Amino acid sequence: DTAVSQTPKYLVTQMGNDKSIKCEQNLGHDTMYWYKQDSKKFLKIMFSYNNKELIINETVPNRFSPKSPDKAHLNLHINSLELGDSAVYFCASRTGIDTGELFFGEGSRLTVL
Amino acid sequence: QKEVEQDPGPLSVPEGAIVSLNCTYSNSAFQYFMWYRQYSRKGPELLMYTYSSGNKEDGRFTAQVDKSSKYISLFIRDSQPSDSATYLCAMSAAGANSKLTFGKGITLSVRP
C-alpha cells in the first residue's frame, strides 16, 4: 500500500503545453510538499501546504500552480511548459510543519521537447 | 556561499570499504540533520535522523554532527553493492515554516 503516490510517473510533452501531476498520501500527514530534482540530482523545494493552506512558496514561476483540495492531496499544474521545466518532480508529506520524517513519492519524470 | 554544500562525487569504492560522506552548512539555525538515500528512479528515503550535535549509529551506518564546525558526516562500514545509491544530506531549523534544505547529493557505487 503506497504511502505517497504520484501520477503520472512519466510525462513527455511539447513546449507551450499545460500539464498536471497529482499526489495523494495515505499517512494522515498534515503537511505536503512539491520538490523539483534536476538532472544533477539537486532537490529543491517548490511549495509546501499545511492542512490545505500554502505555507512555503519558493521563487517559482507563476506558471506553476499547486492546489490542495484536502490535506491528503496536493496537485501541481504547470502552464506553458518550457524546456527548463524538464526534471523529476517529487511529492512528499510530513507529520507536521517542522516535525517528523519526510516521506517521498516515487517521482514524476517530466520531459519537455 | 550555498546554505548546504556536499561533495559532488561520484564515489566508487570496493565492497567492504568504509565510506565517509560529508556536508557543510552555513546556517547556524539548523537543528535537525538527516541523510536520505535515493536509489535510481526512486524517491529519497530517510536513512538517518539526528537532532543537534552528536553521533547516532544504526547497524553499519553512523551519522555525526558537529555544530561548532557546521559539519555533518555519514559513515558506512563494510559497504555492500546494495549501498550503491545517491546520498543526500538535509537539514532544517526548528519552528513553523522551517523547510528542509538538501545538499546536492553524492552518487556512491560499491563494486563487488
Short mmCIF file of C-alpha atoms in Angstrom, two decimals:
data_model
loop_
_atom_site.label_atom_id
_atom_site.label_comp_id
_atom_site.label_asym_id
_atom_site.label_seq_id
_atom_site.Cartn_x
_atom_site.Cartn_y
_atom_site.Cartn_z
CA ASP A 1 0.00 0.00 0.00
CA THR A 2 1.88 3.08 -1.29
CA ALA A 3 2.23 5.87 1.29
CA VAL A 4 2.77 8.77 -1.14
CA SER A 5 1.64 8.13 -4.67
CA GLN A 6 2.08 10.35 -7.70
CA THR A 7 0.58 10.16 -11.17
CA PRO A 8 1.68 10.06 -13.84
CA LYS A 9 5.18 8.61 -13.39
CA TYR A 10 6.29 9.84 -16.81
CA LEU A 11 5.20 12.78 -18.94
CA VAL A 12 6.58 13.71 -22.34
CA THR A 13 5.13 16.84 -23.86
CA GLN A 14 5.80 19.74 -26.18
CA MET A 15 6.85 23.24 -25.18
CA GLY A 16 3.89 25.50 -24.55
CA ASN A 17 1.55 22.73 -23.36
CA ASP A 18 -0.11 22.58 -19.93
CA LYS A 19 0.23 19.52 -17.71
CA SER A 20 -0.79 18.38 -14.23
CA ILE A 21 0.71 15.98 -11.72
CA LYS A 22 -1.39 14.52 -8.92
CA CYS A 23 -0.26 13.43 -5.48
CA GLU A 24 -2.03 11.58 -2.71
CA GLN A 25 -0.78 10.45 0.70
CA ASN A 26 -2.48 7.91 2.96
CA LEU A 27 -0.32 8.57 6.02
CA GLY A 28 -2.66 11.05 7.68
CA HIS A 29 0.01 13.75 7.48
CA ASP A 30 -0.88 17.42 7.71
CA THR A 31 1.92 18.82 5.54
CA MET A 32 2.66 18.13 1.88
CA TYR A 33 5.38 19.38 -0.45
CA TRP A 34 6.46 19.60 -4.05
CA TYR A 35 10.19 19.30 -4.79
CA LYS A 36 11.98 19.57 -8.12
CA GLN A 37 15.06 17.44 -8.81
CA ASP A 38 17.24 18.49 -11.73
CA SER A 39 19.50 16.28 -13.83
CA LYS A 40 22.33 16.72 -11.31
CA LYS A 41 20.15 15.30 -8.52
CA PHE A 42 19.74 18.65 -6.75
CA LEU A 43 16.47 18.57 -4.80
CA LYS A 44 14.83 21.96 -4.37
CA ILE A 45 11.63 22.77 -2.53
CA MET A 46 8.90 24.46 -4.55
CA PHE A 47 5.79 24.56 -2.36
CA SER A 48 4.51 23.40 0.98
CA TYR A 49 0.92 23.09 2.19
CA ASN A 50 -0.26 22.51 5.73
CA ASN A 51 -3.88 21.44 6.09
CA LYS A 52 -4.71 22.81 2.64
CA GLU A 53 -3.01 26.16 3.33
CA LEU A 54 0.03 27.34 1.40
CA ILE A 55 2.90 27.92 3.84
CA ILE A 56 6.02 27.84 1.67
CA ASN A 57 6.22 29.27 -1.81
CA GLU A 58 9.77 29.43 -3.07
CA THR A 59 10.76 31.55 -6.02
CA VAL A 60 8.85 29.57 -8.60
CA PRO A 61 7.41 31.00 -11.84
CA ASN A 62 3.70 31.79 -11.80
CA ARG A 63 3.25 29.10 -14.44
CA PHE A 64 3.38 26.60 -11.57
CA SER A 65 0.20 26.45 -9.52
CA PRO A 66 -0.29 24.00 -6.67
CA LYS A 67 -3.73 23.04 -5.43
CA SER A 68 -4.69 21.16 -2.31
CA PRO A 69 -8.35 20.08 -2.32
CA ASP A 70 -7.88 18.35 1.04
CA LYS A 71 -4.94 17.55 3.29
CA ALA A 72 -4.36 14.17 1.64
CA HIS A 73 -3.96 15.60 -1.86
CA LEU A 74 -1.60 18.11 -3.41
CA ASN A 75 -1.66 18.60 -7.17
CA LEU A 76 0.70 20.60 -9.36
CA HIS A 77 -0.42 22.28 -12.56
CA ILE A 78 2.15 23.73 -14.96
CA ASN A 79 1.16 26.15 -17.72
CA SER A 80 3.09 26.98 -20.88
CA LEU A 81 5.78 24.39 -20.33
CA GLU A 82 9.38 25.34 -21.12
CA LEU A 83 12.45 23.22 -21.84
CA GLY A 84 13.90 24.13 -18.42
CA ASP A 85 10.92 22.57 -16.69
CA SER A 86 12.25 19.12 -17.60
CA ALA A 87 13.03 17.45 -14.28
CA VAL A 88 11.73 14.91 -11.81
CA TYR A 89 9.02 16.32 -9.56
CA PHE A 90 8.64 14.72 -6.15
CA CYS A 91 5.69 14.99 -3.85
CA ALA A 92 6.39 14.48 -0.13
CA SER A 93 4.49 14.56 3.12
CA ARG A 94 5.35 15.05 6.75
CA THR A 95 3.56 14.76 10.09
CA GLY A 96 3.68 18.48 10.83
CA ILE A 97 5.18 21.74 9.63
CA ASP A 98 8.54 21.15 11.26
CA THR A 99 8.40 17.64 12.67
CA GLY A 100 8.93 14.15 11.52
CA GLU A 101 10.35 12.31 8.61
CA LEU A 102 9.67 13.48 5.08
CA PHE A 103 8.14 10.68 3.01
CA PHE A 104 8.63 10.98 -0.73
CA GLY A 105 6.68 9.63 -3.63
CA GLU A 106 8.47 7.87 -6.48
CA GLY A 107 8.59 10.98 -8.62
CA SER A 108 7.09 12.17 -11.89
CA ARG A 109 9.63 12.50 -14.67
CA LEU A 110 8.69 15.40 -16.95
CA THR A 111 10.37 15.80 -20.32
CA VAL A 112 9.60 18.91 -22.35
CA LEU A 113 10.55 18.71 -26.04
CA GLN B 1 28.04 30.52 -0.21
CA LYS B 2 25.28 27.93 -0.55
CA GLU B 3 23.42 27.03 2.63
CA VAL B 4 24.38 23.36 2.32
CA GLU B 5 27.45 22.11 0.47
CA GLN B 6 28.04 18.47 -0.34
CA ASP B 7 30.94 16.90 -2.25
CA PRO B 8 29.50 16.18 -5.70
CA GLY B 9 31.27 12.88 -6.38
CA PRO B 10 30.70 10.38 -7.87
CA LEU B 11 32.39 7.99 -5.50
CA SER B 12 33.37 4.41 -6.33
CA VAL B 13 34.66 2.01 -3.67
CA PRO B 14 35.27 -1.76 -3.44
CA GLU B 15 32.91 -3.92 -1.43
CA GLY B 16 33.82 -3.94 2.26
CA ALA B 17 35.32 -0.43 2.24
CA ILE B 18 34.46 2.22 4.81
CA VAL B 19 32.74 5.16 3.15
CA SER B 20 32.70 8.69 4.50
CA LEU B 21 30.20 11.21 3.13
CA ASN B 22 30.26 14.82 4.29
CA CYS B 23 28.29 18.04 4.20
CA THR B 24 28.99 21.53 5.45
CA TYR B 25 26.44 24.23 6.09
CA SER B 26 26.34 27.93 6.82
CA ASN B 27 23.02 28.44 8.65
CA SER B 28 23.63 28.23 12.40
CA ALA B 29 19.87 27.89 12.97
CA PHE B 30 19.85 24.35 11.62
CA GLN B 31 18.93 21.91 14.38
CA TYR B 32 17.76 18.77 12.57
CA PHE B 33 20.11 16.81 10.36
CA MET B 34 19.22 13.95 8.07
CA TRP B 35 20.68 11.66 5.48
CA TYR B 36 18.48 10.40 2.69
CA ARG B 37 19.28 7.55 0.31
CA GLN B 38 17.90 7.57 -3.20
CA TYR B 39 18.04 4.56 -5.47
CA SER B 40 17.87 5.07 -9.21
CA ARG B 41 14.38 6.01 -10.44
CA LYS B 42 13.02 6.09 -6.87
CA GLY B 43 12.17 8.76 -4.31
CA PRO B 44 14.57 9.60 -1.47
CA GLU B 45 14.08 7.64 1.75
CA LEU B 46 15.23 8.61 5.21
CA LEU B 47 18.34 6.79 6.37
CA MET B 48 19.45 8.66 9.50
CA TYR B 49 17.93 11.46 11.60
CA THR B 50 19.89 13.41 14.22
CA TYR B 51 18.93 16.30 16.42
CA SER B 52 21.70 18.78 17.30
CA SER B 53 25.30 17.62 17.80
CA GLY B 54 26.49 14.08 18.44
CA ASN B 55 26.67 10.63 16.93
CA LYS B 56 23.98 8.17 16.01
CA GLU B 57 24.57 4.59 14.97
CA ASP B 58 22.24 2.23 13.13
CA GLY B 59 23.77 -1.04 12.00
CA ARG B 60 26.53 -0.29 9.50
CA PHE B 61 25.63 3.41 9.37
CA THR B 62 26.87 6.17 11.69
CA ALA B 63 25.81 9.79 11.47
CA GLN B 64 27.90 12.52 13.09
CA VAL B 65 27.00 16.15 13.63
CA ASP B 66 29.48 18.81 14.70
CA LYS B 67 27.53 22.02 15.06
CA SER B 68 30.57 24.02 16.15
CA SER B 69 32.21 23.28 12.79
CA LYS B 70 28.90 23.21 10.87
CA TYR B 71 29.84 19.79 9.52
CA ILE B 72 27.94 16.53 9.26
CA SER B 73 29.11 13.12 8.16
CA LEU B 74 27.70 9.72 7.29
CA PHE B 75 29.93 6.68 7.66
CA ILE B 76 29.11 3.35 6.05
CA ARG B 77 31.04 0.35 7.35
CA ASP B 78 31.53 -2.85 5.37
CA SER B 79 29.92 -1.28 2.31
CA GLN B 80 27.82 -3.55 0.11
CA PRO B 81 26.81 -3.33 -3.56
CA SER B 82 23.26 -2.72 -2.30
CA ASP B 83 24.52 0.56 -0.78
CA SER B 84 25.03 1.89 -4.32
CA ALA B 85 22.75 4.91 -4.47
CA THR B 86 22.72 8.69 -4.25
CA TYR B 87 23.07 10.04 -0.70
CA LEU B 88 21.64 13.44 0.15
CA CYS B 89 22.22 15.34 3.34
CA ALA B 90 19.34 17.53 4.53
CA MET B 91 18.83 19.89 7.40
CA SER B 92 16.29 22.27 8.86
CA ALA B 93 15.81 24.80 11.59
CA ALA B 94 13.19 24.40 14.28
CA GLY B 95 9.87 26.18 14.23
CA ALA B 96 6.90 26.67 11.99
CA ASN B 97 7.51 27.17 8.28
CA SER B 98 11.01 25.70 8.54
CA LYS B 99 11.92 23.91 5.34
CA LEU B 100 14.24 21.03 4.69
CA THR B 101 17.29 22.15 2.71
CA PHE B 102 19.12 19.46 0.78
CA GLY B 103 22.71 19.09 -0.33
CA LYS B 104 23.31 18.30 -3.99
CA GLY B 105 23.78 14.59 -3.33
CA ILE B 106 26.66 12.24 -3.98
CA THR B 107 26.35 9.08 -6.06
CA LEU B 108 28.06 6.09 -4.46
CA SER B 109 28.94 2.94 -6.35
CA VAL B 110 30.14 -0.11 -4.40
CA ARG B 111 32.00 -2.54 -6.67
CA PRO B 112 31.62 -6.28 -5.91
#
